[in-house]
PDB file of C-alpha atoms and ligand atoms in Angstrom:
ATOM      1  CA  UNK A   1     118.888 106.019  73.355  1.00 95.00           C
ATOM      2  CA  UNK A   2     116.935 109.070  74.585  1.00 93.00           C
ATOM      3  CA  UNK A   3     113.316 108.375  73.709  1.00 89.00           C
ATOM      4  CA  UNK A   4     109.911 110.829  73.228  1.00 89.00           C
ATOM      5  CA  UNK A   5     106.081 109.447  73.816  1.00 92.00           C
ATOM      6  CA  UNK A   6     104.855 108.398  71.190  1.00 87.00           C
ATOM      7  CA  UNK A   7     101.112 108.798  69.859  1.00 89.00           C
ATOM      8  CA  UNK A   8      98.879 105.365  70.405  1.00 90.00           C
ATOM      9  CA  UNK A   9      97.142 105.725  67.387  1.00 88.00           C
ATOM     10  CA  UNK A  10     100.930 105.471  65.221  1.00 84.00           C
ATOM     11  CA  UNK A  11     101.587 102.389  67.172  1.00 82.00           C
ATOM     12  CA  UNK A  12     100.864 100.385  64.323  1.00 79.00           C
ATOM     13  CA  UNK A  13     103.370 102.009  61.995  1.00 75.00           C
ATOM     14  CA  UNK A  14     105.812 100.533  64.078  1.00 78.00           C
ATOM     15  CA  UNK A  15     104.995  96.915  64.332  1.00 78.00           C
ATOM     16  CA  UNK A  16     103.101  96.316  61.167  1.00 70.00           C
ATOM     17  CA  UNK A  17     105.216  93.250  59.631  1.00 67.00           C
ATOM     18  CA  UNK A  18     104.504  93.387  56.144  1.00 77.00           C
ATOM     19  CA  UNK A  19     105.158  92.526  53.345  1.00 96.00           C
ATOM     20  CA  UNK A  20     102.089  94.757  51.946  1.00 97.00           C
ATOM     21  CA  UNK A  21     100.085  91.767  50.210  1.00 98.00           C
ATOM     22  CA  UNK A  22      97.615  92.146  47.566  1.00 98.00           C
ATOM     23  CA  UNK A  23      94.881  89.947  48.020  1.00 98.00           C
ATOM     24  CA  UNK A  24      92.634  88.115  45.624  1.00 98.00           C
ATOM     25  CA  UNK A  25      89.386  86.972  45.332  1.00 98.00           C
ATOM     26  CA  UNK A  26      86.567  85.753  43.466  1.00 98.00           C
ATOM     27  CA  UNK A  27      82.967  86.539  43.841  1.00 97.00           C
ATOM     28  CA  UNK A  28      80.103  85.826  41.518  1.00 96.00           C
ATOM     29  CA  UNK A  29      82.448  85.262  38.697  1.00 94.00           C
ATOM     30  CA  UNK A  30      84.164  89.330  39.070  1.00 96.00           C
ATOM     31  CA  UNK A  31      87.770  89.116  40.658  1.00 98.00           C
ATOM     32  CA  UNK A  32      88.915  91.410  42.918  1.00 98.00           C
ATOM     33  CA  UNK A  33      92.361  92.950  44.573  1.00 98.00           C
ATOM     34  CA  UNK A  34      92.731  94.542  47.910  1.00 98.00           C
ATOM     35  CA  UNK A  35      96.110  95.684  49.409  1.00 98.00           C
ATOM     36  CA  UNK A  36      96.652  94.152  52.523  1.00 97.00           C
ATOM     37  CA  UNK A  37      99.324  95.102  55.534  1.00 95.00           C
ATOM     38  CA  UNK A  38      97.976  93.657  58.635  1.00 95.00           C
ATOM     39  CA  UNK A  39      98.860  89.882  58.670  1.00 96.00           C
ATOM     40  CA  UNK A  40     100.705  87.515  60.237  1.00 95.00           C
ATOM     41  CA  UNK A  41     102.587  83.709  59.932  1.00 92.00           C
ATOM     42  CA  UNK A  42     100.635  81.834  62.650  1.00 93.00           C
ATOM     43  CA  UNK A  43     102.039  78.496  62.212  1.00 94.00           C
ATOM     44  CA  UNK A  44     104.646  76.292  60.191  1.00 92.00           C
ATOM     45  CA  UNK A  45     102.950  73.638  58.234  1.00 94.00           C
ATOM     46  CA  UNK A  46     100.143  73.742  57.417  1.00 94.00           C
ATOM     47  CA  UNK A  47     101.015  76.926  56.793  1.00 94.00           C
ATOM     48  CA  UNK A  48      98.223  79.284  59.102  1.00 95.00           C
ATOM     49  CA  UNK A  49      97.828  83.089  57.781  1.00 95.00           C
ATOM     50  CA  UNK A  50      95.763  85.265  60.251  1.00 97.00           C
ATOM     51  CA  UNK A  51      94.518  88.480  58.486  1.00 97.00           C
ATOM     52  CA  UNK A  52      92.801  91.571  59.371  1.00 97.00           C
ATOM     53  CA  UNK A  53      90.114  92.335  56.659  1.00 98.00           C
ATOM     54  CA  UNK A  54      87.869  95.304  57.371  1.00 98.00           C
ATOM     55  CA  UNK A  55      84.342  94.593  56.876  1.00 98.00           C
ATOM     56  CA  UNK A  56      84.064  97.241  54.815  1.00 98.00           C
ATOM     57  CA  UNK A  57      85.709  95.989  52.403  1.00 98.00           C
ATOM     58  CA  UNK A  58      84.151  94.306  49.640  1.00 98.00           C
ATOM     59  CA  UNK A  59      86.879  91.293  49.738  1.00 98.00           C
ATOM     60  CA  UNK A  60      85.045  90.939  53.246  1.00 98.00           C
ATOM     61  CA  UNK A  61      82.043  89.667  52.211  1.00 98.00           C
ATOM     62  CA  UNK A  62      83.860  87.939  49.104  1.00 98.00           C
ATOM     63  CA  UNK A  63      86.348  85.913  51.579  1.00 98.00           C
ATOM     64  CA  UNK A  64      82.752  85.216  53.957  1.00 98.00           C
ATOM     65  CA  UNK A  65      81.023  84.147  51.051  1.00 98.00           C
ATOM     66  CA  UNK A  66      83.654  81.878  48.965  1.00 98.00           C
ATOM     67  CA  UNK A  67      85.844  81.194  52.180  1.00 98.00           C
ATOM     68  CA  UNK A  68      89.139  81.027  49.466  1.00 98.00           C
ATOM     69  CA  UNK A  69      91.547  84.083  48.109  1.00 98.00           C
ATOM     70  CA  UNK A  70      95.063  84.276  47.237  1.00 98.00           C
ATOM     71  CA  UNK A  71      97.703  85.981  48.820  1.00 97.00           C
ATOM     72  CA  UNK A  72      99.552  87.493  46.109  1.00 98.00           C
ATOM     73  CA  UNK A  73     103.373  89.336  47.347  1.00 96.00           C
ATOM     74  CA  UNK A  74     104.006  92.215  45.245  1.00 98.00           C
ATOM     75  CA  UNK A  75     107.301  94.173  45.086  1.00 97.00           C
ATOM     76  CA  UNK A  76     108.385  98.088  44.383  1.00 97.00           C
ATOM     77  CA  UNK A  77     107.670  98.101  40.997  1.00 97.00           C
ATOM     78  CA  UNK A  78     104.238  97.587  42.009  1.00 98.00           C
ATOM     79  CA  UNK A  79     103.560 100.369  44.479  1.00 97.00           C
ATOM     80  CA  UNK A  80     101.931 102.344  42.463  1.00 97.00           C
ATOM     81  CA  UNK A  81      99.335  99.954  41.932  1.00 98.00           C
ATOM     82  CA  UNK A  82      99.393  98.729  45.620  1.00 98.00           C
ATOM     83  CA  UNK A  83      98.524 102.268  46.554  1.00 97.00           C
ATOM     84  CA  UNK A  84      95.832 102.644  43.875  1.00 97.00           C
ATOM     85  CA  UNK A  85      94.293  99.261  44.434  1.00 98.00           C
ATOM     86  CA  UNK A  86      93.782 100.264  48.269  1.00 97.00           C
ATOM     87  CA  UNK A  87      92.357 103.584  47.629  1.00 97.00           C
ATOM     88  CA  UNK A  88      88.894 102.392  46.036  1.00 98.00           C
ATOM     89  CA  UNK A  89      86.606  99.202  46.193  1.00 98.00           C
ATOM     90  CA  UNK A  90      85.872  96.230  44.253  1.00 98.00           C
ATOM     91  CA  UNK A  91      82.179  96.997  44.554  1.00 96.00           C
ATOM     92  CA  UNK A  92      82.469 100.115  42.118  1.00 96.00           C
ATOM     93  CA  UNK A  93      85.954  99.585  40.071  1.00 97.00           C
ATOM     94  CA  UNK A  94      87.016  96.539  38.302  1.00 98.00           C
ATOM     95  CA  UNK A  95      91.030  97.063  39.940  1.00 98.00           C
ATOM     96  CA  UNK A  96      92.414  94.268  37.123  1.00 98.00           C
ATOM     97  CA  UNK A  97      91.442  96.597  34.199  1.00 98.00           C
ATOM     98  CA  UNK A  98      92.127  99.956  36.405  1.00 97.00           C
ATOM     99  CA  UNK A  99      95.593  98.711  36.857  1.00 98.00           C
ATOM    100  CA  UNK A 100      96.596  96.643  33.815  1.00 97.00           C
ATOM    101  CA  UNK A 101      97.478  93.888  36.356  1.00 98.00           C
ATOM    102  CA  UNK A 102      97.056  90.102  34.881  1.00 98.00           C
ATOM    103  CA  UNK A 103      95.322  87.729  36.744  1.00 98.00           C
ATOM    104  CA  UNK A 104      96.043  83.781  36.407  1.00 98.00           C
ATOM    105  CA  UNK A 105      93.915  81.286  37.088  1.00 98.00           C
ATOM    106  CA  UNK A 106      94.985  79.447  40.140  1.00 98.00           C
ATOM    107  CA  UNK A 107      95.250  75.854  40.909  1.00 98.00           C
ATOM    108  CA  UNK A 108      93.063  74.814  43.976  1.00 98.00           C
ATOM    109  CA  UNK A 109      90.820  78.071  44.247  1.00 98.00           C
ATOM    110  CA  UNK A 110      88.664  80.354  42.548  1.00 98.00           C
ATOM    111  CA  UNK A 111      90.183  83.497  43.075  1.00 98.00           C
ATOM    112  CA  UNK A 112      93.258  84.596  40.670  1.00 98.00           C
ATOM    113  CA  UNK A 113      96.860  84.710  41.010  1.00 98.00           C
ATOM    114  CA  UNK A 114      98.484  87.798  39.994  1.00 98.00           C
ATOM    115  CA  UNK A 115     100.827  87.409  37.371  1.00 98.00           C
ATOM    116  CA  UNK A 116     103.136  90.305  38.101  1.00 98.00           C
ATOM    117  CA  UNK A 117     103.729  89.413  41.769  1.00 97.00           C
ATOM    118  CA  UNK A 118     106.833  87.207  42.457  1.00 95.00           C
ATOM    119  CA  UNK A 119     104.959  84.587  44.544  1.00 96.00           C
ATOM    120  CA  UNK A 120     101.391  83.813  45.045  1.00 96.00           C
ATOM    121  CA  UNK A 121      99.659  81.565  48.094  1.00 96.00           C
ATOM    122  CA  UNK A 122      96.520  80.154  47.144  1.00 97.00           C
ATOM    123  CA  UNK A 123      94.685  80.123  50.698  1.00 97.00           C
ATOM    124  CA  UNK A 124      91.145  78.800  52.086  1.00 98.00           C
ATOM    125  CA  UNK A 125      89.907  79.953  55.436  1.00 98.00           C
ATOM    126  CA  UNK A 126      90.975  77.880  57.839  1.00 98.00           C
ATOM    127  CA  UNK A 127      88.933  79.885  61.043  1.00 98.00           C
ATOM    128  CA  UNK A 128      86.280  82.325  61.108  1.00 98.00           C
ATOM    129  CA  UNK A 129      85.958  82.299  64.874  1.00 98.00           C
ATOM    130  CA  UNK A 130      87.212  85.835  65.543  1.00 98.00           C
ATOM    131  CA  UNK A 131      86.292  87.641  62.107  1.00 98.00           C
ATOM    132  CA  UNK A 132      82.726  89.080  64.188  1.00 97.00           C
ATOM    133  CA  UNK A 133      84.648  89.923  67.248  1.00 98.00           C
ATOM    134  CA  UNK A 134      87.970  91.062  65.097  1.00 98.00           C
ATOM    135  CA  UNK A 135      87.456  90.883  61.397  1.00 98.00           C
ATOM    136  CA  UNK A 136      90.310  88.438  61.978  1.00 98.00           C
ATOM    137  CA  UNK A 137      90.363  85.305  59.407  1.00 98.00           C
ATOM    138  CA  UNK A 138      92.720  82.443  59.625  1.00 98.00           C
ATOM    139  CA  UNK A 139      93.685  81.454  56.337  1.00 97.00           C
ATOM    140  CA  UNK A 140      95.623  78.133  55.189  1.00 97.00           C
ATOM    141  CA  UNK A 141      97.912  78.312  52.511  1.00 96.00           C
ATOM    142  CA  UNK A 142      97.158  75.261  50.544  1.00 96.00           C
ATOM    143  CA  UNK A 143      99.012  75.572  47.531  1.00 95.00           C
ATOM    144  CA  UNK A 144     102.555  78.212  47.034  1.00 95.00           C
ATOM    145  CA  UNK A 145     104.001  79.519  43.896  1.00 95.00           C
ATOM    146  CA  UNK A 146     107.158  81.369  43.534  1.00 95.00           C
ATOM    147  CA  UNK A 147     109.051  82.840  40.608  1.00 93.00           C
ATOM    148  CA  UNK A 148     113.223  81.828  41.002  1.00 91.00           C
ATOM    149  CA  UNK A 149     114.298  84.598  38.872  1.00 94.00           C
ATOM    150  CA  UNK A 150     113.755  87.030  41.427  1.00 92.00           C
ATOM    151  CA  UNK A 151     116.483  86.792  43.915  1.00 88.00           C
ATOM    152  CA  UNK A 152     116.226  89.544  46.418  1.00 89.00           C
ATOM    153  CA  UNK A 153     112.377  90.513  46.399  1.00 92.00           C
ATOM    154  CA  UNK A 154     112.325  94.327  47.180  1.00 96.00           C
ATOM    155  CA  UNK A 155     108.877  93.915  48.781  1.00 96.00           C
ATOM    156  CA  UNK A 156     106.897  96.466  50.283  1.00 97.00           C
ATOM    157  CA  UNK A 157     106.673  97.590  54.173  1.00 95.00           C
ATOM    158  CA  UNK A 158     103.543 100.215  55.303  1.00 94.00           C
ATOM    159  CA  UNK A 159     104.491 102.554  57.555  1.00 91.00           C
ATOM    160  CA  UNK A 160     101.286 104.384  57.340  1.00 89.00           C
ATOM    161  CA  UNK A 161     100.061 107.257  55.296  1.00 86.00           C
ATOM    162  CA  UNK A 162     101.332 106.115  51.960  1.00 87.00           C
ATOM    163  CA  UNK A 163     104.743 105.851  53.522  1.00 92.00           C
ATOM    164  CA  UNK A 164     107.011 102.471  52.628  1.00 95.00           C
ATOM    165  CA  UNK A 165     109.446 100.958  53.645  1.00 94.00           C
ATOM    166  CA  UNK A 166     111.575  98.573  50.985  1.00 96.00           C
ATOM    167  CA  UNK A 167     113.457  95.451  51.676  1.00 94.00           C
ATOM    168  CA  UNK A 168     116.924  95.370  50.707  1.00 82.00           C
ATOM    169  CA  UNK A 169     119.906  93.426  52.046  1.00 82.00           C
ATOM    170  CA  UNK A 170     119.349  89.470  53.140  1.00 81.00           C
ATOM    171  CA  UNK A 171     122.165  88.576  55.547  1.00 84.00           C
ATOM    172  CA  UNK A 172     122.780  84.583  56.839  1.00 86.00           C
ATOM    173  CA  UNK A 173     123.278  83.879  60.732  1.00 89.00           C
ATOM    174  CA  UNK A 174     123.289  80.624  62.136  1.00 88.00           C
ATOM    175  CA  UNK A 175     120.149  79.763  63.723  1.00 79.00           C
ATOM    176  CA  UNK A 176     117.420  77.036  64.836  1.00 74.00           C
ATOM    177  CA  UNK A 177     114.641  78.345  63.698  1.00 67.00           C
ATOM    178  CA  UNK A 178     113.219  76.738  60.341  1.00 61.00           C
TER     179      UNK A 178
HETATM  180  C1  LIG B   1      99.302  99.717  51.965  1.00 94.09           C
HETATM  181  C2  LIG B   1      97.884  99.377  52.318  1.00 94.09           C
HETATM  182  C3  LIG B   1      97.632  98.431  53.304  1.00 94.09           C
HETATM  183  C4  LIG B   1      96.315  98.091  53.659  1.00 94.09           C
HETATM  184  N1  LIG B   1      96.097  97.138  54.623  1.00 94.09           N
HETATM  185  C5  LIG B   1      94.831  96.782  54.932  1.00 94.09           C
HETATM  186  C6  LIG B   1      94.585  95.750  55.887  1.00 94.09           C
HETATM  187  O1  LIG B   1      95.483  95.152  56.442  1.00 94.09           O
HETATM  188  N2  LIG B   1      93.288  95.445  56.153  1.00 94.09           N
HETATM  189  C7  LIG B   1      92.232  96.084  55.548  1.00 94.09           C
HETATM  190  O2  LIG B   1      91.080  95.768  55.823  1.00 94.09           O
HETATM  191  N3  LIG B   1      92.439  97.074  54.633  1.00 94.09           N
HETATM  192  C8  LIG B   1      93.713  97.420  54.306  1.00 94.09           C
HETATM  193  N4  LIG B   1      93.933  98.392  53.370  1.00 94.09           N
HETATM  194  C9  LIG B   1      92.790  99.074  52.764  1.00 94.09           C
HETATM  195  C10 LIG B   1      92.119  98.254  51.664  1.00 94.09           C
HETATM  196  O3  LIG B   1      93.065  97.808  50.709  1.00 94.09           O
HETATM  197  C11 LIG B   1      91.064  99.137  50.994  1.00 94.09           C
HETATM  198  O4  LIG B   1      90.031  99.409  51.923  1.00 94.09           O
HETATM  199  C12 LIG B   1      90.505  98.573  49.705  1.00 94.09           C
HETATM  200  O5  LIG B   1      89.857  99.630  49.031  1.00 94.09           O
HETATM  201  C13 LIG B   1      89.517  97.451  49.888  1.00 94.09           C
HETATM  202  O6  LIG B   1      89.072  97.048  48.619  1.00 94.09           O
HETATM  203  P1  LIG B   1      87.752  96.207  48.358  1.00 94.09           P
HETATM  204  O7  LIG B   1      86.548  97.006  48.830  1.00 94.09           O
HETATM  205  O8  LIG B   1      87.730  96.030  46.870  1.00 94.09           O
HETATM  206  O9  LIG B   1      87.901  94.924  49.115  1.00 94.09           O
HETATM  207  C14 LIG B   1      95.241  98.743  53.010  1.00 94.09           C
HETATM  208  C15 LIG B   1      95.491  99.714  52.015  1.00 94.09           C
HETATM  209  C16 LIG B   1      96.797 100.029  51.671  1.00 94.09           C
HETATM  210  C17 LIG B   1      97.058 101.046  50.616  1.00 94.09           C
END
């Protein structure tokens, strides 16, 4: 394959896992959303979510403050809403009304589940030790939901710059991982 250098700062576009997730949470009695890309599965059961969450963000200080949120997994027919929900803050817009999205109340945790997304993981923090150095929590998934009907969730992949990749085919090979 020939190959060409490749900018540093587009590195990310590369490697970032997805799914885009929209997060949930619940301060001072006002839920909020924030789309979220940069995450990853850090162990099997409990189930251990690290996630970067700028501290400019207002679900920052809501995730400091409550230490609970809910990872909600959105798919394409949501993107418009992903976008639109990462493009302004819970501190000025109340993103459930600005979107039409329904939230449902959750079962362990404060924060909402989003009805619309085909499965929702109701999370508490779990590690706070690199979110000064990294904005880096570790969240544990405490409680999973997951709607049946949807077979093949065409979920959402950020390439960067409002570009997305969508999932399509699942294929089945032997293996020995879980
Ligand atoms: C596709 C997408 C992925 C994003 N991923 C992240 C992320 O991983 N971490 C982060 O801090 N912000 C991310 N953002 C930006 C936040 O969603 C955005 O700053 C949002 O306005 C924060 O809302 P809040 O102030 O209500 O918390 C992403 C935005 C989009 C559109």
């Amino acid at each position: 394959m020939k190959k060409k250098t490749f900018p540093l700062a587009k590195a990310y576009t590369l490697l970032e896992p997805g799914p885009v997730v929209l997060i949930t949470t619940s301060h001072k009695g006002m839920p909020n959303i924030m789309s979220q890309s940069w995450h990853t599965m850090m162990e099997f059961e409990p189930p251990l979510v690290g996630c970067v969450i700028s501290g400019r963000n207002h679900s920052f200080d809501a995730l400091k403050a409550t230490r609970e949120c809910v990872i909600n997994i959105p798919t394409v027919e949501l993107a418009k809403q992903v976008v639109a929900i990462g493009n302004c803050s819970g501190r000025k817009v109340d993103k459930f009304k600005r979107t039409g999205l329904t939230a449902v109340e959750a079962s362990l945790v404060q924060a909402p589940l989003i009805a619309k997304c085909y499965a929702n993981l109701e999370c508490r923090v779990a590690d706070t030790r690199l979110v000064n150095s990294y904005n880096f929590f570790i969240l544990e998934v405490i409680k999973a939901w997951i709607a049946p009907a949807v077979k093949s969730p065409k979920t959402l992949h950020h390439r960067g710059k409002g570009e997305f990749m969508v999932a399509g085919e699942t294929i089945k090979l032997p293996s020995h991982m879980k």
